[in-house]
JSON list of C-alpha atoms in Angstrom, two decimals:
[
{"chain": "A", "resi": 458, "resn": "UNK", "atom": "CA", "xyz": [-99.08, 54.32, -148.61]},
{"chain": "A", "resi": 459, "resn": "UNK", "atom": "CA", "xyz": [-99.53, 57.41, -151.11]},
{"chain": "A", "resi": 460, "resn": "UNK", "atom": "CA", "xyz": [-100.72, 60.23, -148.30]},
{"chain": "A", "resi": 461, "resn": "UNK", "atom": "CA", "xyz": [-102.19, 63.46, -150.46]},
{"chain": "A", "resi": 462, "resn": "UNK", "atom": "CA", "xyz": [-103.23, 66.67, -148.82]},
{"chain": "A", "resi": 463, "resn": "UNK", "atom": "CA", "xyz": [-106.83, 68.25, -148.82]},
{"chain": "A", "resi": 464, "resn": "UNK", "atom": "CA", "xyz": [-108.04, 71.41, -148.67]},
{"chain": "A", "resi": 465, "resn": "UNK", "atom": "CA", "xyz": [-108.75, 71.10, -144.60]},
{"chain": "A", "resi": 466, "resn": "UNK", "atom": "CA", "xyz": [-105.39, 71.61, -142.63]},
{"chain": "A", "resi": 467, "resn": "UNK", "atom": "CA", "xyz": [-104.66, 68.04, -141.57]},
{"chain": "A", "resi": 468, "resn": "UNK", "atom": "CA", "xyz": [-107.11, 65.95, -143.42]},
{"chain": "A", "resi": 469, "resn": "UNK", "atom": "CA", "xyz": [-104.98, 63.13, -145.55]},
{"chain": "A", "resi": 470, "resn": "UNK", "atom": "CA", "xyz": [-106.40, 61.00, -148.40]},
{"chain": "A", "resi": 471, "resn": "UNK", "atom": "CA", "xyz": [-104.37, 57.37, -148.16]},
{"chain": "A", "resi": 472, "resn": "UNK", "atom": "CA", "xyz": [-103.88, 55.45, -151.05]},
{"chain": "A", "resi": 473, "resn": "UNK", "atom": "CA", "xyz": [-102.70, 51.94, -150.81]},
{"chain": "A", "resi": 474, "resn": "UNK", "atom": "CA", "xyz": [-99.79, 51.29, -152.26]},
{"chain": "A", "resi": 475, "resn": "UNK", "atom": "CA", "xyz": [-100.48, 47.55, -153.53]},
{"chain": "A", "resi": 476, "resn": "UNK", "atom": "CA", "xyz": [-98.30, 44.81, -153.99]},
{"chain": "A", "resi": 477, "resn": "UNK", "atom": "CA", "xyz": [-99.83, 42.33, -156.83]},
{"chain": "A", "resi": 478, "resn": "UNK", "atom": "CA", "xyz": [-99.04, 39.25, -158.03]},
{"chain": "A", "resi": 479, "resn": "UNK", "atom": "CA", "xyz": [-101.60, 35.55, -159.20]},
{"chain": "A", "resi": 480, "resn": "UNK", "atom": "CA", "xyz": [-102.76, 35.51, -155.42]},
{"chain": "A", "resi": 481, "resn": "UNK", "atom": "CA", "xyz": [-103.95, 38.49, -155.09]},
{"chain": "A", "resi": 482, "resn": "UNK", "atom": "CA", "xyz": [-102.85, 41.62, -153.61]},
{"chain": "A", "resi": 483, "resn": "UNK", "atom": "CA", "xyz": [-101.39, 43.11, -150.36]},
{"chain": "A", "resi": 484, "resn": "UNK", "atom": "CA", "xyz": [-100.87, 46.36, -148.85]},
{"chain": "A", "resi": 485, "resn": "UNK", "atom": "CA", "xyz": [-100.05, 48.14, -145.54]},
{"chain": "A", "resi": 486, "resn": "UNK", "atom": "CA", "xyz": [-103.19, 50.23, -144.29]},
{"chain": "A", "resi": 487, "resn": "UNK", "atom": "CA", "xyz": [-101.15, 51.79, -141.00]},
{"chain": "A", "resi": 488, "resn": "UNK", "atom": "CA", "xyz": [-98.18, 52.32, -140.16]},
{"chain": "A", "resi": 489, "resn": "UNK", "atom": "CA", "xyz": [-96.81, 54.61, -136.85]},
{"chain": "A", "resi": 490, "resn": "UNK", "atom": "CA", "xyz": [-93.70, 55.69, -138.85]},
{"chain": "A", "resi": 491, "resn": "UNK", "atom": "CA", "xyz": [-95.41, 56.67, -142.07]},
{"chain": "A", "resi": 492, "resn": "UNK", "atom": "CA", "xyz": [-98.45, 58.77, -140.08]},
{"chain": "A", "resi": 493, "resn": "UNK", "atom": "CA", "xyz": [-95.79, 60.81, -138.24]},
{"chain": "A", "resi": 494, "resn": "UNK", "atom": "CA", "xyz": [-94.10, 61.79, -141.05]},
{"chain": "A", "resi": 495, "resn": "UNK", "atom": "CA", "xyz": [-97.18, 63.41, -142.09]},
{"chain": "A", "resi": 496, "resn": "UNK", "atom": "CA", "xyz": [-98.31, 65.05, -138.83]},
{"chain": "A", "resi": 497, "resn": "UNK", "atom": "CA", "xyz": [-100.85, 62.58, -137.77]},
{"chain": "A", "resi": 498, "resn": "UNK", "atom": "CA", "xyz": [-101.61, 61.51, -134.19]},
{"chain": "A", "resi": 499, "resn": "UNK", "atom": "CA", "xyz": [-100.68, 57.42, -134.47]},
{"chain": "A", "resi": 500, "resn": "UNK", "atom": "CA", "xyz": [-102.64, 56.51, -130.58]},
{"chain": "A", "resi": 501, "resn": "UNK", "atom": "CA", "xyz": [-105.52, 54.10, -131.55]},
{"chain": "A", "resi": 502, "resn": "UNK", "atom": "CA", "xyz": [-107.60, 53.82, -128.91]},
{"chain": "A", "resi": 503, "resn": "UNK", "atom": "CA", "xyz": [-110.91, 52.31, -130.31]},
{"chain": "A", "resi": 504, "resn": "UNK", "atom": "CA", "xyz": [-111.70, 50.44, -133.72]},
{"chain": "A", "resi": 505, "resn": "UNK", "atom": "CA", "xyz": [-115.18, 50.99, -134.84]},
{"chain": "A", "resi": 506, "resn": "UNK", "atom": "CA", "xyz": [-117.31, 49.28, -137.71]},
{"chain": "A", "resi": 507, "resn": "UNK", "atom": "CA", "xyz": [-120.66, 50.26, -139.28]},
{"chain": "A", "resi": 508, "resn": "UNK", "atom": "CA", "xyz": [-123.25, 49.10, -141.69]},
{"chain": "A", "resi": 509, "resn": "UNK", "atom": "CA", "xyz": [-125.37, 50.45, -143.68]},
{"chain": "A", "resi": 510, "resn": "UNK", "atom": "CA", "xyz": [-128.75, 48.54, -145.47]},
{"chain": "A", "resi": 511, "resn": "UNK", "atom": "CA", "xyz": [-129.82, 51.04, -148.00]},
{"chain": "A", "resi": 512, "resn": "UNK", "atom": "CA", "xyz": [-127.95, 53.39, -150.32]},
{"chain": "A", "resi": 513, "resn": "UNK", "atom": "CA", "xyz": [-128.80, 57.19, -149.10]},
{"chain": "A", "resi": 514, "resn": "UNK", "atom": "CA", "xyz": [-128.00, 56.32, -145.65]},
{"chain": "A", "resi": 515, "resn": "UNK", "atom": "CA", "xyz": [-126.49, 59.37, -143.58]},
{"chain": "A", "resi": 516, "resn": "UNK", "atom": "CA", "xyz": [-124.77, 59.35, -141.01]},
{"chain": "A", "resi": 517, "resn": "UNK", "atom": "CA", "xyz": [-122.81, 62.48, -139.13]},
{"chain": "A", "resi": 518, "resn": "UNK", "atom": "CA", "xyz": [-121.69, 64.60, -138.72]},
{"chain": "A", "resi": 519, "resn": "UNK", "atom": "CA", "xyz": [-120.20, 64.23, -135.74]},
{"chain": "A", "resi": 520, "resn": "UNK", "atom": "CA", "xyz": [-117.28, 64.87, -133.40]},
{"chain": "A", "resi": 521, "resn": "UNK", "atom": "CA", "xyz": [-116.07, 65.14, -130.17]},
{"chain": "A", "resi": 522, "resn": "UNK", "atom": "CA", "xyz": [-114.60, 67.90, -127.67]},
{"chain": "A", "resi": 523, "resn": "UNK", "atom": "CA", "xyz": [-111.86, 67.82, -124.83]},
{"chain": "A", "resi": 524, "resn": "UNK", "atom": "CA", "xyz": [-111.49, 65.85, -122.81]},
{"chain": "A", "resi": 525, "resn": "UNK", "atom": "CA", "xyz": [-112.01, 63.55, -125.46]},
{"chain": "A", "resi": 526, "resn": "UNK", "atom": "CA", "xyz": [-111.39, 64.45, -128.87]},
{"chain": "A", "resi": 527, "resn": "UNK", "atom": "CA", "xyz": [-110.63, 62.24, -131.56]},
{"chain": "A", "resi": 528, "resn": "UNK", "atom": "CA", "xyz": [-109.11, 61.71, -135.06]},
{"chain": "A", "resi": 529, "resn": "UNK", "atom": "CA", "xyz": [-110.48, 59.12, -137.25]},
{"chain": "A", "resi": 530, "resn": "UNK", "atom": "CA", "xyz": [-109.00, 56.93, -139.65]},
{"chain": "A", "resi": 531, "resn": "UNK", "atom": "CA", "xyz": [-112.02, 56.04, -142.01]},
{"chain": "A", "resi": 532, "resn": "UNK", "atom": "CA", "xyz": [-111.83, 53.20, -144.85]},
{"chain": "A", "resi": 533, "resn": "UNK", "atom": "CA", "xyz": [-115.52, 51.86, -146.91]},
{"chain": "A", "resi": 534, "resn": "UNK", "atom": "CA", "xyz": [-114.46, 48.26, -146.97]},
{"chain": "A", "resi": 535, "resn": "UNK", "atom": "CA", "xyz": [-117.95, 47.16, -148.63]},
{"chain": "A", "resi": 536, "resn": "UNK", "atom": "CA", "xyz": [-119.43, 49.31, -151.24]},
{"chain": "A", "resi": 537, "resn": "UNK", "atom": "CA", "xyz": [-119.36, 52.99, -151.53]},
{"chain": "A", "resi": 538, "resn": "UNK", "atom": "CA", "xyz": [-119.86, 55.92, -149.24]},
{"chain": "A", "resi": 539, "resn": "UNK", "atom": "CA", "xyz": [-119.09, 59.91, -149.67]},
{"chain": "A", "resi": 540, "resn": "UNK", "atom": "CA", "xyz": [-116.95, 60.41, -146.81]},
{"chain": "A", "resi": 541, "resn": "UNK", "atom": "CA", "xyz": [-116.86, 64.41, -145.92]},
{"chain": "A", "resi": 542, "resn": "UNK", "atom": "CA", "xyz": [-114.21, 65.75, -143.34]},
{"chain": "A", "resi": 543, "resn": "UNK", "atom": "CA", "xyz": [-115.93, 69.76, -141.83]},
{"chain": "A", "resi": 544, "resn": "UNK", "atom": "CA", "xyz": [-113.21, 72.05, -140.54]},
{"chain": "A", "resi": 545, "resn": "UNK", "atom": "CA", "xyz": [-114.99, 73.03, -136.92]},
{"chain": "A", "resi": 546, "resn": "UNK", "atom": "CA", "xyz": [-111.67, 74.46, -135.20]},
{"chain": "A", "resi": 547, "resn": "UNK", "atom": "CA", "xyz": [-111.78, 77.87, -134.82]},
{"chain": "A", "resi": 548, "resn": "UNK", "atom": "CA", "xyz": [-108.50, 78.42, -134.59]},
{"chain": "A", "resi": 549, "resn": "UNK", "atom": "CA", "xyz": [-107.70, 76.50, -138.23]},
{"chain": "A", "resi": 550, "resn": "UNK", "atom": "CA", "xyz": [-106.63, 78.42, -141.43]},
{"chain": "A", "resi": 551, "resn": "UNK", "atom": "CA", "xyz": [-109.30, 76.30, -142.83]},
{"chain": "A", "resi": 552, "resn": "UNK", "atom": "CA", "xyz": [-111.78, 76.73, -140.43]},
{"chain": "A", "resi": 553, "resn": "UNK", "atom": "CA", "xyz": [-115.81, 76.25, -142.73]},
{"chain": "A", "resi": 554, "resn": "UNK", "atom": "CA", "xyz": [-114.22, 74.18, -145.38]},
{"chain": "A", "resi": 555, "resn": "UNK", "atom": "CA", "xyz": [-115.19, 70.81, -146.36]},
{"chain": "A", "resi": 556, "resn": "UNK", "atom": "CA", "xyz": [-113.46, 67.79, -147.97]},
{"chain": "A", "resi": 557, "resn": "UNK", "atom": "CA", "xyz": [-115.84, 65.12, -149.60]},
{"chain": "A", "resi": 558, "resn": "UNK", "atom": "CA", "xyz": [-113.65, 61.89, -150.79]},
{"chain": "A", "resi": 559, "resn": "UNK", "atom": "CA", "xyz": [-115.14, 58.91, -152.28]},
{"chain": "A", "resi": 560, "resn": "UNK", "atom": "CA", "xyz": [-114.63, 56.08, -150.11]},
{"chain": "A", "resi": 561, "resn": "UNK", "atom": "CA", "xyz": [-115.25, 52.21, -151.64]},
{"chain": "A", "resi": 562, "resn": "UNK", "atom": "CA", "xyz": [-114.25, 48.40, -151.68]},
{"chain": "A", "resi": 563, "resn": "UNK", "atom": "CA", "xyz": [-112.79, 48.70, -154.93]},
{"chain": "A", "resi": 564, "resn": "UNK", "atom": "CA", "xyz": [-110.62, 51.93, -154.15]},
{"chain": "A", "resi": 565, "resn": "UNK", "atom": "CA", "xyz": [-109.41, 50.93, -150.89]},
{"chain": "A", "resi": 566, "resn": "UNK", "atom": "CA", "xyz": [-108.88, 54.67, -150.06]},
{"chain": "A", "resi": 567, "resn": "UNK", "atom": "CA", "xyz": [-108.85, 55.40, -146.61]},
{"chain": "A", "resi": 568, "resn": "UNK", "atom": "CA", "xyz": [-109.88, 59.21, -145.33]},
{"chain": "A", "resi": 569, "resn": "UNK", "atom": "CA", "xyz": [-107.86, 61.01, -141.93]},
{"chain": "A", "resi": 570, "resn": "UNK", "atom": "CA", "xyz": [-110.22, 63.21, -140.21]},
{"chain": "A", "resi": 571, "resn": "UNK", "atom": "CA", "xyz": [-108.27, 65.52, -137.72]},
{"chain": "A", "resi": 572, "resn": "UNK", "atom": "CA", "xyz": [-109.70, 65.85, -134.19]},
{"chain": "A", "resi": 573, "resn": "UNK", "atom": "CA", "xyz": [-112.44, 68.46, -133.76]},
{"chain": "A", "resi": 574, "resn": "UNK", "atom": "CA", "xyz": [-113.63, 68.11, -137.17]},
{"chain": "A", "resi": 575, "resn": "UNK", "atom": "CA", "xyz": [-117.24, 67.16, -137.76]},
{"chain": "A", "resi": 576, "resn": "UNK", "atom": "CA", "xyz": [-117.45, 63.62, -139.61]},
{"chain": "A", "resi": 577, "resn": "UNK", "atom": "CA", "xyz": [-120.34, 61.97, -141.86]},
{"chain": "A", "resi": 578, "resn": "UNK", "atom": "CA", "xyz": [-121.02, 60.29, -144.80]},
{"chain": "A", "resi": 579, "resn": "UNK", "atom": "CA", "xyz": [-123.75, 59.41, -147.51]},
{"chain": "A", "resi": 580, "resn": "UNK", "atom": "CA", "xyz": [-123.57, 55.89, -148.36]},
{"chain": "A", "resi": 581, "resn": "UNK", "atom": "CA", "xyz": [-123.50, 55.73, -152.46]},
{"chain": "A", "resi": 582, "resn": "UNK", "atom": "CA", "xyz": [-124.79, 51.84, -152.59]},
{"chain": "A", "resi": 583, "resn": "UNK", "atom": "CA", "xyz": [-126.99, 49.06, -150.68]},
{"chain": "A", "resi": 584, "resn": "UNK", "atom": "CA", "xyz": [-125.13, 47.11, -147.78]},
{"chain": "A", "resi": 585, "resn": "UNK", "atom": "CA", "xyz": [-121.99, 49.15, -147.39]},
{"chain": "A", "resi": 586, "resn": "UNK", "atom": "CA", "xyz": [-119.73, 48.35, -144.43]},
{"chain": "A", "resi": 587, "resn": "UNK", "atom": "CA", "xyz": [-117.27, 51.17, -142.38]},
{"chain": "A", "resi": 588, "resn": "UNK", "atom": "CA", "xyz": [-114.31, 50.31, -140.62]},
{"chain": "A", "resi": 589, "resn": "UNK", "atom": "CA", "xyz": [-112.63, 53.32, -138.41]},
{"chain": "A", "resi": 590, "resn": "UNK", "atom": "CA", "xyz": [-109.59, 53.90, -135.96]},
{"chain": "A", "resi": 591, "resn": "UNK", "atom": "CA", "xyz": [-109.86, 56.50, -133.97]},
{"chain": "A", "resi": 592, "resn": "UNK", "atom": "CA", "xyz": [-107.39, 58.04, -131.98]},
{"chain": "A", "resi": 593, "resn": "UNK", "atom": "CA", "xyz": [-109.84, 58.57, -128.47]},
{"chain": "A", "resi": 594, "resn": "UNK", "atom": "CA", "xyz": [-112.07, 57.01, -126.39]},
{"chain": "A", "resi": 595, "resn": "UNK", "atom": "CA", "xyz": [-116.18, 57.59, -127.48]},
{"chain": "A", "resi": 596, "resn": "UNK", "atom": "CA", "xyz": [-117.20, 59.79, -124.48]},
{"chain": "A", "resi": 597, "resn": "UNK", "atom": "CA", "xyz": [-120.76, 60.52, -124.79]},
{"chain": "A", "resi": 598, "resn": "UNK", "atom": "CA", "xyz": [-120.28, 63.75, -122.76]},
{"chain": "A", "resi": 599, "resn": "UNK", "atom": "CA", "xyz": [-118.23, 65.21, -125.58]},
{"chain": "A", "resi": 600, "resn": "UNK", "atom": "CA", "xyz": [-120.07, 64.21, -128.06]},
{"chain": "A", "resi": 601, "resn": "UNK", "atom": "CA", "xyz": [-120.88, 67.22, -130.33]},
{"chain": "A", "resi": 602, "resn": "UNK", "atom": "CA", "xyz": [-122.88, 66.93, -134.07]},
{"chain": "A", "resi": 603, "resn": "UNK", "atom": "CA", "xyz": [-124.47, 69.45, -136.87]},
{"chain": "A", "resi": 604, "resn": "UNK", "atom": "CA", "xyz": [-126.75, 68.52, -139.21]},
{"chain": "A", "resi": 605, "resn": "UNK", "atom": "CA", "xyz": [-125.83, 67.24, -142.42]},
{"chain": "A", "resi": 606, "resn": "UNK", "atom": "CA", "xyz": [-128.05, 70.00, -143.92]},
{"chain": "A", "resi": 607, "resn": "UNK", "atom": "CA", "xyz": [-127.46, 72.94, -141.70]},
{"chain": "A", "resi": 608, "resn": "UNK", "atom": "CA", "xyz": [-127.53, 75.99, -144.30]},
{"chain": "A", "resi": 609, "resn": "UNK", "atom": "CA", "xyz": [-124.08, 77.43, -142.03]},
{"chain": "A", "resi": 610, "resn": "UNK", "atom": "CA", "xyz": [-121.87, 74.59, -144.06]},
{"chain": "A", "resi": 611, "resn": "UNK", "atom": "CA", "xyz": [-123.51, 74.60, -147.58]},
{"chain": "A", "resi": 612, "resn": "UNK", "atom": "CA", "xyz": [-122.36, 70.93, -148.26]},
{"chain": "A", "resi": 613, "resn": "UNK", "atom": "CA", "xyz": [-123.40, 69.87, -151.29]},
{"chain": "A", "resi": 614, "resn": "UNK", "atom": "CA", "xyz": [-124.06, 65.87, -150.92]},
{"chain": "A", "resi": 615, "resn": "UNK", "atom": "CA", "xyz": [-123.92, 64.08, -154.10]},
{"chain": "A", "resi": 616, "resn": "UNK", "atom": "CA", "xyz": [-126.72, 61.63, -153.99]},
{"chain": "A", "resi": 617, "resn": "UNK", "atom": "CA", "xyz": [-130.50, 62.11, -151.97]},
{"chain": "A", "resi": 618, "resn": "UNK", "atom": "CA", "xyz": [-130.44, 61.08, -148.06]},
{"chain": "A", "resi": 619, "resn": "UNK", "atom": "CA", "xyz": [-133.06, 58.66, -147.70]},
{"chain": "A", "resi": 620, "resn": "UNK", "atom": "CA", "xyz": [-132.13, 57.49, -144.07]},
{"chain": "A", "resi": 621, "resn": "UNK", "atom": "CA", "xyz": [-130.65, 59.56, -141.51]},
{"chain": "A", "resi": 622, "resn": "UNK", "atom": "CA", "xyz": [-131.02, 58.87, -137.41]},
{"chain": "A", "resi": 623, "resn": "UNK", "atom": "CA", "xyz": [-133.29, 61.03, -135.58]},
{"chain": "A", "resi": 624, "resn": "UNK", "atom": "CA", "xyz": [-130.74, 61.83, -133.33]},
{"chain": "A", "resi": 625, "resn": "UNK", "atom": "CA", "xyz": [-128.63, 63.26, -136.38]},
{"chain": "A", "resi": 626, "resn": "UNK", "atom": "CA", "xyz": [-131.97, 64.81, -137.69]},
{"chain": "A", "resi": 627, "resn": "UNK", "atom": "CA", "xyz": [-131.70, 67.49, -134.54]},
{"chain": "A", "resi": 628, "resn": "UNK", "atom": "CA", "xyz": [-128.46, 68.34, -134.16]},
{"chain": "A", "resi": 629, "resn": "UNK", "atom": "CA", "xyz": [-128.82, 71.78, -133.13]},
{"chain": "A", "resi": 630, "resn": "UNK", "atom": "CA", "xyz": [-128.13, 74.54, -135.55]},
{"chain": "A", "resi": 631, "resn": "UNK", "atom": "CA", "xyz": [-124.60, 75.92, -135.83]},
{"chain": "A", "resi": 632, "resn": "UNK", "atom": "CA", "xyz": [-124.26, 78.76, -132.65]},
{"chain": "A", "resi": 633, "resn": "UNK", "atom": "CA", "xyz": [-123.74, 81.59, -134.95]},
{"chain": "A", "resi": 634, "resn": "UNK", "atom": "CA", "xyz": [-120.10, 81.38, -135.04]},
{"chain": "A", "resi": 635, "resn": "UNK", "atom": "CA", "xyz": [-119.16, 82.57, -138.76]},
{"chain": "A", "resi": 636, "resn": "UNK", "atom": "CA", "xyz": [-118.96, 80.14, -140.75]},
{"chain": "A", "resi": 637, "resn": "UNK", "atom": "CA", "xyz": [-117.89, 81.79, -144.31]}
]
């Protein structure tokens, strides 16, 4: 795997590093050893999938506190999403900033999302399928979310949300806690 920093402490793009020949291809997608050597918490605790009927589907962003936070290992396995990683620990150098990575089928590019960092996407095409590991039990008691458009974060999606949960729709706004 080809692991490149982001511009959030702790958030890793991973690139497959494919092996090719008249089959087909193959290609290790996790691997304790290799996460470690790049700081990342290996427990998997729950595998989660998601799909997606219409392109301009949103969905996040969400995250989750103590005692029950979790990192997420996100990979688009049909069609393409925007995947966006939101620094939301206080206490991080990077704390506001974003990270959007495309996420698709044909890239196989998988996105790390460090624990207390909110988590959406935008899906980019019809019928698109998410696969995730993530590193906690879902608790629904610490279950936290902000809007996808709260003004606080200023992200800049690259497409026009079309569908988005109502549940996501009122996420509070952020508590006034500086942003930038």
């Amino acid at each position: 795997m080809i692991f490149t920093e982001t511009a959030v402490d702790g958030c890793w793009i991973i690139d497959l590093k494919a092996f090719e020949d008249e089959r087909g291809g193959f290609a290790r997608t996790f691997c304790v050893e290799e996460f470690a050597q790049h700081g990342i918490e290996t427990n998997v605790a729950q595998a989660n999938m998601s799909w997606n009927a219409k392109k301009g589907t949103m969905r996040g962003m969400h995250r989750q506190i103590e005692p029950a936070a979790e990192g997420k290992l996100v990979r688009c396995v049909r069609g393409t999403i925007v995947d966006c990683c939101l620094d939301l620990r206080e206490d991080s150098p990077t704390f506001g900033q974003n990270v959007m990575v495309e996420l698709s089928a044909d890239n196989r590019r998988a996105l790390w999302i460090p624990p207390y960092c909110g988590h959406g996407y935008l899906t980019k095409t019809d019928d698109t399928e998410v696969m995730y590991q993530v590193s906690g039990m879902y608790t629904p008691g610490a279950e936290r979310g902000q809007r996808y458009d709260d003004p606080a974060f200023g992200l800049e999606w690259p497409g026009e949300v079309t569908v988005v949960s109502e549940k996501d729709q009122n996420w509070p706004d952020w508590d006034g806690k500086k942003i930038r």
